[in-house]
Short mmCIF file of C-alpha atoms in Angstrom, two decimals:
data_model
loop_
_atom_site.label_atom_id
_atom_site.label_comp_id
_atom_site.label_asym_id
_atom_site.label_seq_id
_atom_site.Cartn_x
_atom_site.Cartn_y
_atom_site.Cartn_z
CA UNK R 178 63.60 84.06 137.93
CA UNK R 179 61.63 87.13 138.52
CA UNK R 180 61.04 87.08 142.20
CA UNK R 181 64.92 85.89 142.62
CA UNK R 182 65.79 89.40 140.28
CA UNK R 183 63.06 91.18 142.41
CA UNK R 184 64.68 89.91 145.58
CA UNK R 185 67.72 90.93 145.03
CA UNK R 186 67.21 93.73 143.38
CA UNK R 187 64.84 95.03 147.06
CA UNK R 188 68.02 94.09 149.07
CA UNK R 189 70.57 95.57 146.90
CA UNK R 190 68.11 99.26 147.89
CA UNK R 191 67.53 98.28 151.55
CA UNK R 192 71.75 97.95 151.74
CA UNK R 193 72.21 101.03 150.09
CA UNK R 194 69.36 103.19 151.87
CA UNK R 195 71.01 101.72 155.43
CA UNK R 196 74.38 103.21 153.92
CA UNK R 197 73.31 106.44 153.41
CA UNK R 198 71.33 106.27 156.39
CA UNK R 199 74.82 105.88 158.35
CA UNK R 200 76.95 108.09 156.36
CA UNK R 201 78.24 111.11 157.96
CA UNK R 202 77.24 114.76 156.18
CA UNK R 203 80.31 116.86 156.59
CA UNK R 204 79.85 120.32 157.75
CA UNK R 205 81.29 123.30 158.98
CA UNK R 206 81.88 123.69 163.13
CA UNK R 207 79.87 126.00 164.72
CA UNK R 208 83.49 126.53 166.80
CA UNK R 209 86.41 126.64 164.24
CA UNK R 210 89.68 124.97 165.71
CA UNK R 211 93.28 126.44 165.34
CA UNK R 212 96.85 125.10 166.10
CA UNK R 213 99.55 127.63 166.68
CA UNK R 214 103.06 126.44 166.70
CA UNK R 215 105.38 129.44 168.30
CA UNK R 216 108.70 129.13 168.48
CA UNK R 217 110.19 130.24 171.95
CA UNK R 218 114.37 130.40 171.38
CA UNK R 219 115.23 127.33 170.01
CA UNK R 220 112.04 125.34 170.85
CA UNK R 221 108.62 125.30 170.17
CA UNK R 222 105.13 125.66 171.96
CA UNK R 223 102.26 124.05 170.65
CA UNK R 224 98.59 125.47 171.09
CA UNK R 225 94.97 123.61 169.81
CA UNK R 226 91.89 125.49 170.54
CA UNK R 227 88.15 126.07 169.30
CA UNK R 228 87.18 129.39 168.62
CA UNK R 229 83.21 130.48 169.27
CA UNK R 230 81.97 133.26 167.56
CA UNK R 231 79.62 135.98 170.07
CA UNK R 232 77.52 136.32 168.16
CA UNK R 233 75.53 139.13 169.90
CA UNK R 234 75.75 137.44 172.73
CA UNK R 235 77.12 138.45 176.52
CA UNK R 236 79.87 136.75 177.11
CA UNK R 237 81.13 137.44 180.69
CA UNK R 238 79.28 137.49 183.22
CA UNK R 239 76.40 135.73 180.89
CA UNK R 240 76.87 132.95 178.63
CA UNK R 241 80.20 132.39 180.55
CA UNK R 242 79.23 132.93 184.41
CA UNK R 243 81.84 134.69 186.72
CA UNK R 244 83.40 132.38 189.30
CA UNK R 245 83.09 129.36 187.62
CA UNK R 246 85.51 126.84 185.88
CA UNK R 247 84.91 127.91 182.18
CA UNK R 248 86.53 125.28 179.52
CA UNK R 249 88.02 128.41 178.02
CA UNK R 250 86.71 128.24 174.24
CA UNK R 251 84.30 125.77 173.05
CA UNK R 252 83.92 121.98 172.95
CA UNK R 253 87.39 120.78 173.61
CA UNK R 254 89.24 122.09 176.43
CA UNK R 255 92.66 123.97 175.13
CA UNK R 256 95.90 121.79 174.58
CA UNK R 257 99.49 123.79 175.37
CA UNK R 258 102.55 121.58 174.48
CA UNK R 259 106.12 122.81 175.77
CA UNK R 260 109.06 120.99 174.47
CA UNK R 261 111.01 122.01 177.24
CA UNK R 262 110.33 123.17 181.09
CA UNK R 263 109.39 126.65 181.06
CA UNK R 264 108.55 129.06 183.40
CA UNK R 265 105.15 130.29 184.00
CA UNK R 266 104.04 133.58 185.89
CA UNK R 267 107.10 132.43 187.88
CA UNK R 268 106.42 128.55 188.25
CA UNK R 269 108.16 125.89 186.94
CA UNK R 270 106.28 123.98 184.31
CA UNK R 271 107.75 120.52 183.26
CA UNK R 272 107.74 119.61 179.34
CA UNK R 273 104.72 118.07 178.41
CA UNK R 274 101.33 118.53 177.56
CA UNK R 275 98.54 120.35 179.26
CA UNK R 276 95.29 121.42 179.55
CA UNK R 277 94.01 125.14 180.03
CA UNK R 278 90.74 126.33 182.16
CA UNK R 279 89.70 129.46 183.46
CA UNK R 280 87.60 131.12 186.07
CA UNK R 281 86.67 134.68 184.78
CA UNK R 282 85.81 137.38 187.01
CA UNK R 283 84.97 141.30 186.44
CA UNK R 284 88.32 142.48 188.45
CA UNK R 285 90.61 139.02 188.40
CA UNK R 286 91.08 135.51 186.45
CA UNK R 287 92.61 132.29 187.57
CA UNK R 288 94.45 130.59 184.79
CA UNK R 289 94.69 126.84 185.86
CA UNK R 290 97.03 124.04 183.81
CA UNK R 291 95.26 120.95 184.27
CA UNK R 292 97.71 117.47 183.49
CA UNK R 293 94.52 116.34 182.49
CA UNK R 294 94.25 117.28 178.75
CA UNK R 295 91.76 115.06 176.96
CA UNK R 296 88.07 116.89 178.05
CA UNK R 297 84.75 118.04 176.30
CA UNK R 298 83.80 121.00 178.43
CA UNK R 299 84.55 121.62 182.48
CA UNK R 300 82.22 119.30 183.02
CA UNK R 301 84.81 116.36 184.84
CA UNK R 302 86.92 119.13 185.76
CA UNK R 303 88.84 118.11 188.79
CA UNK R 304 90.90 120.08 191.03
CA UNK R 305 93.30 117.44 191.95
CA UNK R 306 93.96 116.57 188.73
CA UNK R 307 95.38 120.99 188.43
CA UNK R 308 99.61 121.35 187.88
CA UNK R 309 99.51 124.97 188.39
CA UNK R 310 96.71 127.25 189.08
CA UNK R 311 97.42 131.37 189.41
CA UNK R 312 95.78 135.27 189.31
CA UNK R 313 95.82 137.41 186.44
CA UNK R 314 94.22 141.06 185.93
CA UNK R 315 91.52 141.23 182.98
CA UNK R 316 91.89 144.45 181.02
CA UNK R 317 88.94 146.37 178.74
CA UNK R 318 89.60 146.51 175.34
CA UNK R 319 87.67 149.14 173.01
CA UNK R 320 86.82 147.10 170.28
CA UNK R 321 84.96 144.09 170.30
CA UNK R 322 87.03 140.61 169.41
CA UNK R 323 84.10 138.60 168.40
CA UNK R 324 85.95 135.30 167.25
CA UNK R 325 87.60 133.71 170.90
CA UNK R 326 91.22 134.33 170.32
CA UNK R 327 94.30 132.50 172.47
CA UNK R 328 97.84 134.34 170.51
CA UNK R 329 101.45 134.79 171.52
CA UNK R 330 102.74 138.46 171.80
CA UNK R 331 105.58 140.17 172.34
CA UNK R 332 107.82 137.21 171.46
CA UNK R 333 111.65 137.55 171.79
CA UNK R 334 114.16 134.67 172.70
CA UNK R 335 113.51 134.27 176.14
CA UNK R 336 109.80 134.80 176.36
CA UNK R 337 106.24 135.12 174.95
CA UNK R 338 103.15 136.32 176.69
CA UNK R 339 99.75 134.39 176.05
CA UNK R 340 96.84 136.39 175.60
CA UNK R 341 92.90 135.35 175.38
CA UNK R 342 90.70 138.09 173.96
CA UNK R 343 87.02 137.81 173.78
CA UNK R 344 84.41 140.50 173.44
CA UNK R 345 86.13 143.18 175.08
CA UNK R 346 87.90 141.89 177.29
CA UNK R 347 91.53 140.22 177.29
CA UNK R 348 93.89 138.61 179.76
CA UNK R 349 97.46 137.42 179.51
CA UNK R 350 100.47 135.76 181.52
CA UNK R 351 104.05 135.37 180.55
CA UNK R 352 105.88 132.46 179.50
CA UNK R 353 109.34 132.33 179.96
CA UNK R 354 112.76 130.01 179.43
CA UNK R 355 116.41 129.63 179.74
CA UNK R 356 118.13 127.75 176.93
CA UNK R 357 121.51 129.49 177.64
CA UNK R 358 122.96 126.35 178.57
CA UNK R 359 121.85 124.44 175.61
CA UNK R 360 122.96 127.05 172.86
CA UNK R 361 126.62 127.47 174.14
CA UNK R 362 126.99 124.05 174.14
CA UNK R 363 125.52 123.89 170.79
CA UNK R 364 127.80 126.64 169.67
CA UNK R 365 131.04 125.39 171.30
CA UNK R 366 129.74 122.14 169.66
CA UNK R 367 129.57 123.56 166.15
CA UNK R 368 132.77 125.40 166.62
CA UNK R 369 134.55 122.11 166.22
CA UNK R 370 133.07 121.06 162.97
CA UNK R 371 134.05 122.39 159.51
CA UNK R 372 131.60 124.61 158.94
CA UNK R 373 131.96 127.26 161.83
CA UNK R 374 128.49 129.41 162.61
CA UNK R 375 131.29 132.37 162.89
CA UNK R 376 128.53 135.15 162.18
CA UNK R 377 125.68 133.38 164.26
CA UNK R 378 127.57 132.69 167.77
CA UNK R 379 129.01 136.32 167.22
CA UNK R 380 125.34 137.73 166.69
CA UNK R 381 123.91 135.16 169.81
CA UNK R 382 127.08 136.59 172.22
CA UNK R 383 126.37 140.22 171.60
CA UNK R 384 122.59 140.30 171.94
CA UNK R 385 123.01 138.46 175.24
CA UNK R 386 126.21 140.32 176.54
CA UNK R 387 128.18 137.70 176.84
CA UNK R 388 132.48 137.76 176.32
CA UNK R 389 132.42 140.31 173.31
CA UNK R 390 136.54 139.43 173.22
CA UNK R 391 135.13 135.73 171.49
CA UNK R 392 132.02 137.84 169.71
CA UNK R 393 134.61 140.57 168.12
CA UNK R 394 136.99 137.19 167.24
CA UNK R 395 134.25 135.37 165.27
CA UNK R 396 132.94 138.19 163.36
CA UNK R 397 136.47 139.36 161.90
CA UNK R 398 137.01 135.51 161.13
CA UNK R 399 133.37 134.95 159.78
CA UNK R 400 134.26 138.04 157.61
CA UNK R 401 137.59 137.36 156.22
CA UNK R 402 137.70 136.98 152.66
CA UNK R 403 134.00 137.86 152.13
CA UNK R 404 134.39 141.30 149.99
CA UNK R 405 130.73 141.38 148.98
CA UNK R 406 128.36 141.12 152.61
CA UNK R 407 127.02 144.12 153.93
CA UNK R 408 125.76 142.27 156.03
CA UNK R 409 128.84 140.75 157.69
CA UNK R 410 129.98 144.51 158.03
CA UNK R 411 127.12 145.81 159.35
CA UNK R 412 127.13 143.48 162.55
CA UNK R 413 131.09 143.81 162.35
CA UNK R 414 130.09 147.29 163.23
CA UNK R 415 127.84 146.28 166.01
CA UNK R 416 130.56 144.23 167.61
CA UNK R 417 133.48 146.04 167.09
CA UNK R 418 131.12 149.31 168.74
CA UNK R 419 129.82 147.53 171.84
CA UNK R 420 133.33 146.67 172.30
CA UNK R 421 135.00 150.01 172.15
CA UNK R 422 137.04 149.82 168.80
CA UNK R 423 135.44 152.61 167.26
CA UNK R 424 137.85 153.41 164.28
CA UNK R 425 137.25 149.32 163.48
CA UNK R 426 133.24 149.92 163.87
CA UNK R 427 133.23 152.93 161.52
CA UNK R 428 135.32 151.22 159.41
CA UNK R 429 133.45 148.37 158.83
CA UNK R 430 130.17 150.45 158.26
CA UNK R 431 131.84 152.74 155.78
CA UNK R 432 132.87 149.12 153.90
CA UNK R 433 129.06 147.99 154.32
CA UNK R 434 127.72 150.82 152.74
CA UNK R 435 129.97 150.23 150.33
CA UNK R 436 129.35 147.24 149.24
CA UNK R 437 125.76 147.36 149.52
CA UNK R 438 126.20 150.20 147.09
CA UNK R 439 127.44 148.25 144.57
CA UNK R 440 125.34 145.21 145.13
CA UNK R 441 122.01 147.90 144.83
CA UNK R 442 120.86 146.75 148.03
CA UNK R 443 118.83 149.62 150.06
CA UNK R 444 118.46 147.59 153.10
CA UNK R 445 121.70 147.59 153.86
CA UNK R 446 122.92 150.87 152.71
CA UNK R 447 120.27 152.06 155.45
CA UNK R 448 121.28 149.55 158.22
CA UNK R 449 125.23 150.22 157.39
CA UNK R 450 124.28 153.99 157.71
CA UNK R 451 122.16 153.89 160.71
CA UNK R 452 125.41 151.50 162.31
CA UNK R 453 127.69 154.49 161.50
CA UNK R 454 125.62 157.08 163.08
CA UNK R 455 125.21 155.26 165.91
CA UNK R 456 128.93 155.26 166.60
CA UNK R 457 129.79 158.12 169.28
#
């Protein structure tokens, strides 16, 4: 009985020591990762990336050589996601998912899109396998960036640029789209339900210049009966500026200011007052 207790008892430790043998310790990346989502109008673009540290190291022109396909980052190549086609630089990207590479140089970089997404390093990199491959200036910063950073800058509805800062250096190309299409359709599409987006289309129509006669029509219905939104009269005042009633613009500030008097709301006191100074 023994040597069976014995037995098992040597197995049970063998099993266990080849478990713990296998398990995996979890710890920290030398390379952190980072998804950005950034909305672009009424879509969204989708970035994954690994982020080395320098580390007092040289970067360009060292531990990344000029003139050569650099996986831009560390470990994983970059992933970009557009929900939509955009324009890139000028090109026309389809929707869909891509990979980024680089090729740094001291005075120009080529940013390539690769359809080829899923790849450890530059190592397979293949040229046939590019979608769109272009130029971009570098420019010196004055402080050092020592965590690899890919961000979106200057966003509005339209467009975003994409910059990569490292060390002191940092490039960046411009992604664009058109959606106009899609939103009045949504809008005249909305317009039909019960719920009207009076103050919304109005807002969307006089930011892009489009017919300010529908923009001035859905603000004054968007605002009747409401006796207690500054901020109804505030873009009221907008509209009713850009399209030329200016006794109805001054108006409608003077009833912002108003009511965002009452309702102790600063914000709106100061846009409503900066709306009826800006009426000439």
């Amino acid at each position: 009985m023994n040597k069976i207790i014995l037995s098992i008892a040597t197995a049970t430790l063998l099993f266990l020591g080849t478990e713990m043998s296998n398990a995996q310790v979890k710890l920290p990346p030398t390379s952190s990762s980072q998804t950005i989502t950034q909305g672009l109008g009424i879509k969204d673009i989708i970035l994954t990336y690994q982020r080395p540290n320098k580390n007092n190291r040289t970067i360009f022109g060292n531990l990344v050589p000029y003139g050569e396909v650099w996986r831009t980052g560390a470990n994983n190549i970059p992933s970009i996601t557009f929900a939509e086609e955009v324009s890139i630089e000028g090109n026309k990207v389809p929707a869909g998912t891509y990979g980024l590479f680089t090729i740094p140089n001291k005075n120009e970089w080529t940013i390539i899109l690769s359809k080829n997404v899923k790849q450890w390093g530059a190592y397979q990199y293949n040229k046939a396998e590019d979608l769109l491959r272009f130029n971009v200036k570098p420019h010196a910063l004055t402080d050092n960036v020592e965590t690899f950073t890919i961000s979106f800058e200057d966003v509005t509805t339209k467009s975003t640029k994409i910059t990569l800062a490292w060390e002191k250096t940092k490039v960046g190309f411009t992604v664009t789209t058109d959606q106009s299409k899609e939103i009045l359709a949504n809008i005249d599409q909305a317009m039909l339900g019960e719920n009207k987006p009076y103050l919304h289309a109005a807002q969307y129509y006089l930011n892009n210049d489009l017919d300010l006669k529908k923009a001035v029509e859905w603000i004054k219905k968007g605002d009747e009966g409401n006796t207690s939104a500054p901020h109804l009269k505030y873009w009221k005042a907008k509209i009713l500026d850009k399209a030329g009633d200016k006794a109805g613009a001054r108006q409608a500030a003077k009833e912002g200011i108003e009511m965002a008097t009452k309702l102790n709301n600063p914000e709106y006191i100061k846009m409503n007052t900066e709306a009826l100074k800006a009426i000439k």
